[in-house]
Tab-separated table of C-alpha atoms and ligand atoms in Angstrom:
chain	number	residue	atom	x	y	z
A	91	UNK	CA	-25.525	60.564	126.405
A	92	UNK	CA	-25.817	64.201	125.631
A	93	UNK	CA	-25.536	64.192	121.792
A	94	UNK	CA	-27.491	65.838	119.117
A	95	UNK	CA	-30.772	63.736	118.386
A	96	UNK	CA	-30.529	64.481	114.713
A	97	UNK	CA	-30.225	61.741	112.358
A	98	UNK	CA	-28.794	62.192	108.823
A	99	UNK	CA	-31.248	60.162	107.208
A	100	UNK	CA	-34.869	59.183	108.241
A	101	UNK	CA	-37.049	57.079	106.924
A	102	UNK	CA	-41.004	57.576	108.345
A	103	UNK	CA	-44.176	57.016	107.414
A	104	UNK	CA	-42.840	55.872	104.046
A	105	UNK	CA	-40.837	58.734	103.166
A	106	UNK	CA	-37.056	59.085	102.862
A	107	UNK	CA	-35.675	62.290	104.224
A	108	UNK	CA	-32.065	63.459	104.013
A	109	UNK	CA	-30.625	66.223	106.564
A	110	UNK	CA	-28.919	68.571	103.687
A	111	UNK	CA	-25.392	69.203	105.877
A	112	UNK	CA	-24.644	71.665	102.899
A	113	UNK	CA	-26.685	73.614	105.173
A	114	UNK	CA	-24.785	73.238	108.184
A	115	UNK	CA	-24.624	74.725	110.761
A	116	UNK	CA	-26.996	77.809	109.562
A	117	UNK	CA	-30.327	75.770	108.806
A	118	UNK	CA	-31.487	72.636	109.640
A	119	UNK	CA	-33.340	71.285	106.398
A	120	UNK	CA	-34.443	67.760	105.604
A	121	UNK	CA	-35.050	66.989	102.174
A	122	UNK	CA	-36.971	64.536	100.875
A	123	UNK	CA	-35.825	61.454	98.334
A	124	UNK	CA	-38.218	60.521	95.772
A	125	UNK	CA	-36.354	59.309	92.976
A	126	UNK	CA	-32.985	57.588	92.381
A	127	UNK	CA	-31.782	61.130	90.787
A	128	UNK	CA	-32.304	62.866	94.283
A	129	UNK	CA	-30.491	60.230	95.998
A	130	UNK	CA	-27.487	60.251	93.733
A	131	UNK	CA	-27.069	63.806	94.119
A	132	UNK	CA	-27.734	63.855	97.312
A	133	UNK	CA	-24.545	61.659	98.163
A	134	UNK	CA	-22.548	63.206	95.397
A	135	UNK	CA	-23.010	66.481	96.591
A	136	UNK	CA	-22.306	65.964	100.428
A	137	UNK	CA	-25.938	66.625	101.078
A	138	UNK	CA	-25.270	63.192	102.847
A	139	UNK	CA	-22.159	62.238	104.146
A	140	UNK	CA	-19.594	60.585	106.262
A	141	UNK	CA	-19.022	56.500	105.000
A	142	UNK	CA	-21.610	54.822	107.317
A	143	UNK	CA	-24.072	57.522	106.860
A	144	UNK	CA	-23.772	57.254	102.667
A	145	UNK	CA	-24.311	53.221	103.512
A	146	UNK	CA	-27.765	54.038	105.184
A	147	UNK	CA	-28.723	56.692	102.674
A	148	UNK	CA	-27.958	54.056	99.917
A	149	UNK	CA	-29.964	51.554	101.579
A	150	UNK	CA	-32.972	53.519	102.216
A	151	UNK	CA	-32.456	55.093	98.626
A	152	UNK	CA	-32.368	51.970	96.560
A	153	UNK	CA	-35.621	50.618	98.431
A	154	UNK	CA	-37.810	54.066	97.593
A	155	UNK	CA	-36.789	53.635	94.032
A	156	UNK	CA	-37.297	49.579	94.048
A	157	UNK	CA	-40.556	49.938	95.499
A	158	UNK	CA	-42.037	51.292	92.659
A	159	UNK	CA	-40.726	48.682	90.363
A	160	UNK	CA	-43.640	46.772	88.402
A	161	UNK	CA	-42.167	43.939	86.957
A	162	UNK	CA	-43.374	40.923	84.853
A	163	UNK	CA	-41.244	38.288	86.385
A	164	UNK	CA	-38.237	37.815	88.596
A	165	UNK	CA	-35.533	38.485	85.882
A	166	UNK	CA	-37.509	41.571	84.893
A	167	UNK	CA	-37.683	42.745	88.522
A	168	UNK	CA	-33.595	42.102	89.064
A	169	UNK	CA	-32.897	43.999	85.570
A	170	UNK	CA	-34.706	46.867	87.044
A	171	UNK	CA	-33.378	46.786	90.575
A	172	UNK	CA	-29.128	46.608	89.209
A	173	UNK	CA	-30.238	49.484	86.946
A	174	UNK	CA	-31.048	51.725	90.422
A	175	UNK	CA	-28.343	49.788	92.276
A	176	UNK	CA	-25.595	51.045	89.655
A	177	UNK	CA	-26.601	54.342	88.926
A	178	UNK	CA	-27.030	55.105	92.732
A	179	UNK	CA	-23.316	53.378	93.053
A	180	UNK	CA	-21.793	55.662	90.370
A	181	UNK	CA	-22.030	58.785	93.085
A	182	UNK	CA	-19.153	58.694	94.909
A	183	UNK	CA	-16.024	56.019	94.218
A	184	UNK	CA	-13.900	56.393	97.987
A	185	UNK	CA	-16.197	55.179	100.983
A	186	UNK	CA	-16.649	51.204	100.598
A	187	UNK	CA	-20.128	51.174	102.755
A	188	UNK	CA	-21.877	52.474	99.605
A	189	UNK	CA	-21.134	49.420	97.989
A	190	UNK	CA	-21.477	47.438	100.960
A	191	UNK	CA	-24.668	48.467	101.228
A	192	UNK	CA	-26.128	48.242	97.858
A	193	UNK	CA	-24.389	44.612	97.818
A	194	UNK	CA	-26.580	43.768	100.988
A	195	UNK	CA	-29.461	44.692	99.122
A	196	UNK	CA	-28.783	42.596	96.286
A	197	UNK	CA	-28.188	39.898	98.154
A	198	UNK	CA	-32.069	40.239	99.632
A	199	UNK	CA	-33.438	40.283	96.007
A	200	UNK	CA	-31.198	37.044	94.928
A	201	UNK	CA	-32.661	34.842	97.538
A	202	UNK	CA	-36.108	35.368	95.528
A	203	UNK	CA	-34.119	34.194	91.840
A	204	UNK	CA	-36.055	30.664	91.742
A	205	UNK	CA	-39.264	32.741	92.018
A	206	UNK	CA	-39.661	32.776	88.171
A	207	UNK	CA	-43.479	32.189	88.455
A	208	UNK	CA	-43.982	35.450	86.296
A	209	UNK	CA	-41.798	33.850	83.279
A	210	UNK	CA	-43.647	30.108	83.771
A	211	UNK	CA	-47.208	31.980	83.831
A	212	UNK	CA	-46.422	33.503	80.375
A	213	UNK	CA	-44.613	30.321	78.974
A	214	UNK	CA	-48.050	28.464	80.272
A	215	UNK	CA	-49.847	30.998	78.538
A	216	UNK	CA	-48.229	30.349	75.266
A	217	UNK	CA	-48.373	26.446	75.656
A	218	UNK	CA	-52.381	27.108	76.050
A	219	UNK	CA	-52.439	26.335	79.821
A	220	UNK	CA	-55.944	27.112	81.493
A	221	UNK	CA	-56.631	30.694	82.295
A	222	UNK	CA	-57.049	30.023	85.768
A	223	UNK	CA	-53.530	28.373	86.425
A	224	UNK	CA	-52.215	31.768	84.636
A	225	UNK	CA	-54.057	33.619	87.059
A	226	UNK	CA	-52.725	32.109	90.063
A	227	UNK	CA	-49.032	32.276	88.935
A	228	UNK	CA	-49.575	36.223	88.451
A	229	UNK	CA	-51.218	36.390	91.870
A	230	UNK	CA	-48.480	34.662	93.084
A	231	UNK	CA	-45.797	36.511	91.395
A	232	UNK	CA	-47.854	39.826	92.515
A	233	UNK	CA	-47.215	38.522	96.531
A	234	UNK	CA	-43.484	37.592	95.637
A	235	UNK	CA	-42.704	40.994	94.494
A	236	UNK	CA	-44.338	42.484	97.457
A	237	UNK	CA	-42.189	40.002	99.982
A	238	UNK	CA	-38.586	40.986	97.563
A	239	UNK	CA	-39.831	44.858	98.580
A	240	UNK	CA	-40.525	43.995	102.246
A	241	UNK	CA	-37.095	42.319	102.040
A	242	UNK	CA	-35.062	45.423	100.904
A	243	UNK	CA	-36.782	47.558	103.371
A	244	UNK	CA	-36.205	45.198	106.164
A	245	UNK	CA	-32.391	45.006	105.127
A	246	UNK	CA	-32.118	48.908	104.875
A	247	UNK	CA	-33.424	48.985	108.289
A	248	UNK	CA	-30.656	46.330	109.180
A	249	UNK	CA	-28.390	48.549	108.210
A	250	UNK	CA	-29.066	51.480	110.074
A	251	UNK	CA	-29.664	49.651	113.503
A	252	UNK	CA	-26.744	47.569	112.847
A	253	UNK	CA	-24.556	50.986	112.120
A	254	UNK	CA	-26.129	52.527	115.470
A	255	UNK	CA	-25.089	49.625	117.769
A	256	UNK	CA	-21.722	49.502	115.920
A	257	UNK	CA	-20.753	53.261	116.963
A	258	UNK	CA	-22.120	52.701	120.482
A	259	UNK	CA	-19.687	50.310	120.599
A	260	UNK	CA	-17.046	51.699	119.256
A	261	UNK	CA	-17.620	54.801	121.353
A	262	UNK	CA	-16.871	52.534	124.460
A	263	UNK	CA	-14.052	50.856	123.010
A	264	UNK	CA	-12.453	53.984	122.415
A	265	UNK	CA	-13.137	55.565	125.782
A	266	UNK	CA	-10.838	53.040	126.761
A	267	UNK	CA	-7.675	54.640	125.026
A	268	UNK	CA	-8.526	58.303	126.420
A	269	UNK	CA	-7.850	59.372	129.683
A	270	UNK	CA	-10.012	62.214	131.550
A	271	UNK	CA	-8.647	65.875	130.513
A	272	UNK	CA	-6.871	64.822	127.522
A	273	UNK	CA	-6.512	67.104	124.373
A	274	UNK	CA	-8.033	65.506	121.385
A	275	UNK	CA	-7.389	66.575	117.687
A	276	UNK	CA	-9.861	65.263	115.238
A	277	UNK	CA	-10.078	66.010	111.297
A	278	UNK	CA	-13.349	66.171	109.414
A	279	UNK	CA	-16.687	64.712	110.573
A	280	UNK	CA	-16.655	61.499	111.799
A	281	UNK	CA	-19.743	62.234	114.264
A	282	UNK	CA	-23.543	61.498	114.611
A	283	UNK	CA	-24.472	62.920	111.599
A	284	UNK	CA	-21.988	61.071	109.520
A	285	UNK	CA	-23.274	57.643	110.655
A	286	UNK	CA	-26.617	56.526	111.699
A	287	UNK	CA	-26.039	57.991	115.497
A	288	UNK	CA	-23.413	58.558	117.754
A	289	UNK	CA	-20.426	58.686	115.339
A	290	UNK	CA	-17.159	56.719	114.877
A	291	UNK	CA	-14.428	58.743	116.621
A	292	UNK	CA	-16.751	61.238	118.179
A	293	UNK	CA	-18.709	58.482	119.872
A	294	UNK	CA	-16.052	58.093	122.705
A	295	UNK	CA	-15.908	62.320	122.952
A	296	UNK	CA	-19.522	61.732	123.732
A	297	UNK	CA	-19.387	58.782	125.785
A	298	UNK	CA	-16.423	60.442	127.805
A	299	UNK	CA	-18.216	63.892	128.113
A	300	UNK	CA	-21.388	62.355	129.996
A	301	UNK	CA	-18.914	60.623	132.629
A	302	UNK	CA	-17.249	64.504	133.072
A	303	UNK	CA	-13.982	63.279	131.340
A	304	UNK	CA	-13.575	67.397	130.461
A	305	UNK	CA	-11.543	66.411	127.047
A	306	UNK	CA	-10.254	69.454	124.984
A	307	UNK	CA	-11.003	68.875	121.122
A	308	UNK	CA	-9.140	70.639	118.486
A	309	UNK	CA	-11.195	70.284	115.255
A	310	UNK	CA	-9.523	70.551	111.749
A	311	UNK	CA	-11.527	73.038	109.790
A	312	UNK	CA	-11.215	70.424	106.657
A	313	UNK	CA	-10.411	72.192	103.782
A	314	UNK	CA	-12.034	72.369	100.844
A	315	UNK	CA	-15.441	71.328	102.129
A	316	UNK	CA	-15.144	72.403	105.763
A	317	UNK	CA	-16.942	69.394	107.215
A	318	UNK	CA	-14.634	69.845	110.865
A	319	UNK	CA	-15.744	73.654	111.007
A	320	UNK	CA	-19.368	73.451	109.744
A	321	UNK	CA	-20.075	70.426	111.124
A	322	UNK	CA	-17.767	68.669	114.067
A	323	UNK	CA	-17.745	71.943	115.855
A	324	UNK	CA	-21.284	72.261	115.651
A	325	UNK	CA	-21.744	68.746	117.056
A	326	UNK	CA	-19.497	68.935	119.935
A	327	UNK	CA	-20.469	72.810	120.851
A	328	UNK	CA	-23.992	71.601	120.488
A	329	UNK	CA	-23.267	68.956	122.866
A	330	UNK	CA	-20.898	71.127	125.443
A	331	UNK	CA	-17.891	69.824	124.871
A	332	UNK	CA	-14.850	72.257	124.593
A	333	UNK	CA	-13.978	72.775	121.013
A	334	UNK	CA	-11.426	74.539	119.237
A	335	UNK	CA	-11.616	75.408	115.907
A	336	UNK	CA	-8.070	75.611	113.725
A	337	UNK	CA	-7.068	75.778	110.521
A	338	UNK	CA	-5.641	72.511	108.935
A	339	UNK	CA	-2.061	73.690	108.911
A	340	UNK	CA	-1.997	74.853	112.354
A	341	UNK	CA	-1.803	71.151	113.550
A	342	UNK	CA	1.637	71.131	113.816
A	343	UNK	CA	1.562	73.842	116.302
A	344	UNK	CA	-0.994	72.651	118.655
A	345	UNK	CA	0.695	69.572	118.764
A	346	UNK	CA	3.959	71.149	119.372
A	347	UNK	CA	2.345	73.179	121.978
A	348	UNK	CA	1.827	69.911	124.113
A	349	UNK	CA	-2.053	70.736	123.646
A	350	UNK	CA	-2.831	67.130	121.965
A	351	UNK	CA	-2.762	63.680	123.620
A	352	UNK	CA	-4.107	61.806	120.474
A	353	UNK	CA	-5.577	62.171	117.456
A	354	UNK	CA	-8.874	60.393	116.462
A	355	UNK	CA	-10.611	60.177	112.710
A	356	UNK	CA	-12.856	57.968	111.036
A	357	UNK	CA	-12.093	56.164	107.750
A	358	UNK	CA	-14.049	55.585	104.378
A	359	UNK	CA	-12.188	52.514	103.495
A	360	UNK	CA	-9.570	50.411	105.056
A	361	UNK	CA	-7.601	48.127	103.111
A	362	UNK	CA	-6.551	44.208	104.202
A	363	UNK	CA	-3.028	45.495	105.220
A	364	UNK	CA	-4.835	48.204	107.544
A	365	UNK	CA	-4.039	51.127	105.255
A	366	UNK	CA	-7.273	53.658	105.939
A	367	UNK	CA	-8.725	56.412	103.384
A	368	UNK	CA	-9.973	58.973	105.114
A	369	UNK	CA	-10.913	62.810	104.222
A	370	UNK	CA	-7.750	64.502	102.574
A	371	UNK	CA	-5.136	65.825	105.281
A	372	UNK	CA	-5.631	62.641	107.483
A	373	UNK	CA	-2.408	61.141	106.345
A	374	UNK	CA	-0.392	64.363	107.134
A	375	UNK	CA	-1.771	64.391	110.396
A	376	UNK	CA	-0.540	61.039	111.141
A	377	UNK	CA	2.573	61.605	110.035
A	378	UNK	CA	2.864	64.695	112.372
A	379	UNK	CA	1.366	62.672	115.321
A	380	UNK	CA	4.352	60.074	114.660
A	381	UNK	CA	7.001	62.754	115.007
A	382	UNK	CA	5.451	64.009	118.053
A	383	UNK	CA	5.169	60.889	119.816
A	384	UNK	CA	0.934	61.308	119.829
A	385	UNK	CA	-1.121	58.022	119.315
A	386	UNK	CA	-3.182	58.246	116.258
A	387	UNK	CA	-6.501	56.302	116.638
A	388	UNK	CA	-8.602	55.486	113.576
A	389	UNK	CA	-12.587	54.245	114.204
A	390	UNK	CA	-13.228	51.621	111.619
A	391	UNK	CA	-16.567	49.804	111.481
A	392	UNK	CA	-16.025	46.073	109.881
A	393	UNK	CA	-18.765	47.381	107.421
A	394	UNK	CA	-15.543	50.060	106.499
A	395	UNK	CA	-13.096	47.277	106.220
A	396	UNK	CA	-12.548	46.329	102.466
A	397	UNK	CA	-10.955	42.689	102.173
A	398	UNK	CA	-11.179	42.831	98.835
A	399	UNK	CA	-8.619	45.691	98.616
A	400	UNK	CA	-5.384	44.440	99.374
A	401	UNK	CA	-3.655	47.979	100.291
A	402	UNK	CA	-3.943	51.572	100.284
A	403	UNK	CA	-2.525	51.731	96.662
A	404	UNK	CA	-5.822	49.833	95.226
A	405	UNK	CA	-8.050	52.499	96.745
A	406	UNK	CA	-9.887	54.673	94.211
A	407	UNK	CA	-9.372	58.206	95.426
A	408	UNK	CA	-12.418	60.621	94.451
A	409	UNK	CA	-11.246	63.586	92.608
A	410	UNK	CA	-13.606	66.688	92.972
A	411	UNK	CA	-14.595	69.595	91.034
A	412	UNK	CA	-11.632	72.605	91.630
A	413	UNK	CA	-14.466	75.445	92.360
A	414	UNK	CA	-14.553	73.809	95.825
A	415	UNK	CA	-10.930	74.793	96.395
A	416	UNK	CA	-11.219	78.742	94.913
A	417	UNK	CA	-14.782	79.783	94.574
A	418	UNK	CA	-17.446	77.759	96.721
A	419	UNK	CA	-16.853	79.640	100.137
A	420	UNK	CA	-16.020	83.022	98.902
A	421	UNK	CA	-18.034	86.081	97.753
A	422	UNK	CA	-15.414	86.555	95.209
A	423	UNK	CA	-13.216	83.879	93.831
A	424	UNK	CA	-10.125	83.646	95.462
A	425	UNK	CA	-7.606	82.659	92.318
A	426	UNK	CA	-7.579	83.331	89.254
A	427	UNK	CA	-10.384	82.363	87.100
A	428	UNK	CA	-9.335	79.021	85.296
A	429	UNK	CA	-6.522	78.085	87.251
A	430	UNK	CA	-5.447	74.739	87.663
A	431	UNK	CA	-6.659	72.583	90.410
A	432	UNK	CA	-6.180	68.954	92.249
A	433	UNK	CA	-8.664	68.728	94.515
A	434	UNK	CA	-8.429	64.632	96.099
A	435	UNK	CA	-11.560	64.557	98.574
A	436	UNK	CA	-9.318	61.733	100.422
A	437	UNK	CA	-5.729	60.493	101.088
A	438	UNK	CA	-4.749	57.025	102.551
A	439	UNK	CA	-2.911	56.777	106.044
A	440	UNK	CA	-0.139	54.125	105.774
A	441	UNK	CA	-0.736	51.265	108.858
A	442	UNK	CA	2.372	52.177	110.148
A	443	UNK	CA	1.514	55.515	111.222
A	444	UNK	CA	-2.039	53.948	112.455
A	445	UNK	CA	-1.191	53.301	116.398
A	446	UNK	CA	-4.920	51.496	117.012
A	447	UNK	CA	-7.783	50.624	115.038
A	448	UNK	CA	-10.946	50.843	116.741
A	449	UNK	CA	-13.727	48.605	115.582
A	450	UNK	CA	-17.374	47.550	116.936
A	451	UNK	CA	-15.646	44.259	117.627
A	452	UNK	CA	-12.275	45.636	119.587
A	453	UNK	CA	-9.272	47.148	119.060
A	454	UNK	CA	-6.811	46.191	116.709
A	455	UNK	CA	-3.272	46.658	117.159
A	456	UNK	CA	-0.499	46.155	114.155
A	457	UNK	CA	0.176	44.000	112.526
A	458	UNK	CA	-2.912	44.737	111.219
A	459	UNK	CA	-2.987	42.145	108.320
A	460	UNK	CA	-2.690	39.690	111.004
A	461	UNK	CA	-5.268	41.174	113.421
A	462	UNK	CA	-7.981	42.247	110.855
A	463	UNK	CA	-7.746	38.727	108.915
A	464	UNK	CA	-8.213	36.854	112.585
A	465	UNK	CA	-11.301	39.658	113.097
A	466	UNK	CA	-13.115	38.603	109.750
A	467	UNK	CA	-12.228	34.792	110.425
A	468	UNK	CA	-14.007	35.379	113.739
A	469	UNK	CA	-16.889	36.339	111.912
B	206	MRU	O1	-16.183	63.547	101.908
B	206	MRU	P1	-17.122	63.341	103.489
B	206	MRU	O2	-17.470	64.145	104.068
B	206	MRU	O3	-18.022	62.103	102.802
B	206	MRU	O4	-15.490	62.504	104.125
B	206	MRU	C1	-15.963	62.065	105.168
B	206	MRU	C2	-14.987	61.613	105.809
B	206	MRU	O5	-13.984	61.469	105.379
B	206	MRU	C3	-15.039	60.881	107.482
B	206	MRU	O6	-14.304	60.739	108.064
B	206	MRU	C4	-15.230	59.345	107.121
B	206	MRU	O7	-16.292	59.272	106.169
B	206	MRU	C5	-15.701	58.345	108.471
B	206	MRU	S1	-17.346	59.105	108.965
B	206	MRU	C6	-17.752	58.194	110.369
């Protein structure tokens, strides 16, 4: 598959590296992550972004911090681990993959919760047990600590590998919904740099391109952080896919002109009823697509489905600094200093506007409450 071989997150030679997406498309720069502050800042500032890539970054990020923990026993380890976990979790609230990945690592740590050897050795020492036994216990705890850290890294690797496989599978399923020569509109960036590899909704475009489908893609610029212009247009252009950049407010005219046969988007959190939060502007596109009779496909790995969220109203929508709207991209501020702003990073597309949900386990159709429930029951 002709695709940019550029990972958003790398872990190699004991180093965690993040592709700084704020510098794209101009510069391809990898930043080394060394502290929990580095990791939180990279996620908060969208140096790494896109729900699955945030999950991968959270996994490795928590590992590189946890590997420096030196604890006297399991409880001490767990407390320090949870401090780091909660700190990284405070970076962004909407994409569920962040919490999902961090929780997976916590589960691995908790597998060791009966290993209270460290505690025991302190207790035994107080009770006057012999020195040799205490030294052995301390040695055992040291080994257990190494085992916990190995398990954390293993889980971080699993998250990355599973996401790559999921994206590939979504690409294959998604392609069955598309036909050669189709005009396709996409919003934000749900491509290879938003995931471990391939992307979610861009994966079928890469696979189709390889098969000579000749798609004509319209990429919304995606205000205010321009993920469509800076990232999607860059990715697709590099892959040689016919791509036309449009401003967000041009979607209606390209649909009316008959140039769009399908809309494909990613997702940051899908509720149990099929309502899906994605980049701000997505819900408007879905309503437009409905009006023009164009199928609207949301690509959602099961890691992005949150069965604990009943419907879209329960999804926490991130609010960001107003400077992103009127200052960030301009030489001079494009609105009066101090103007009131409202800058939600996501909106929720109601399930009724989603023609199909593409997951790595197959394609779901309405009623989503039922199809999602069945999918999770199978698992
Ligand atoms: O604010 P971002 O850039 O992290 O938002 C990303 C999106 O909304 C993507 O569409 C979504 O995460 C799916 S990525 C495969």
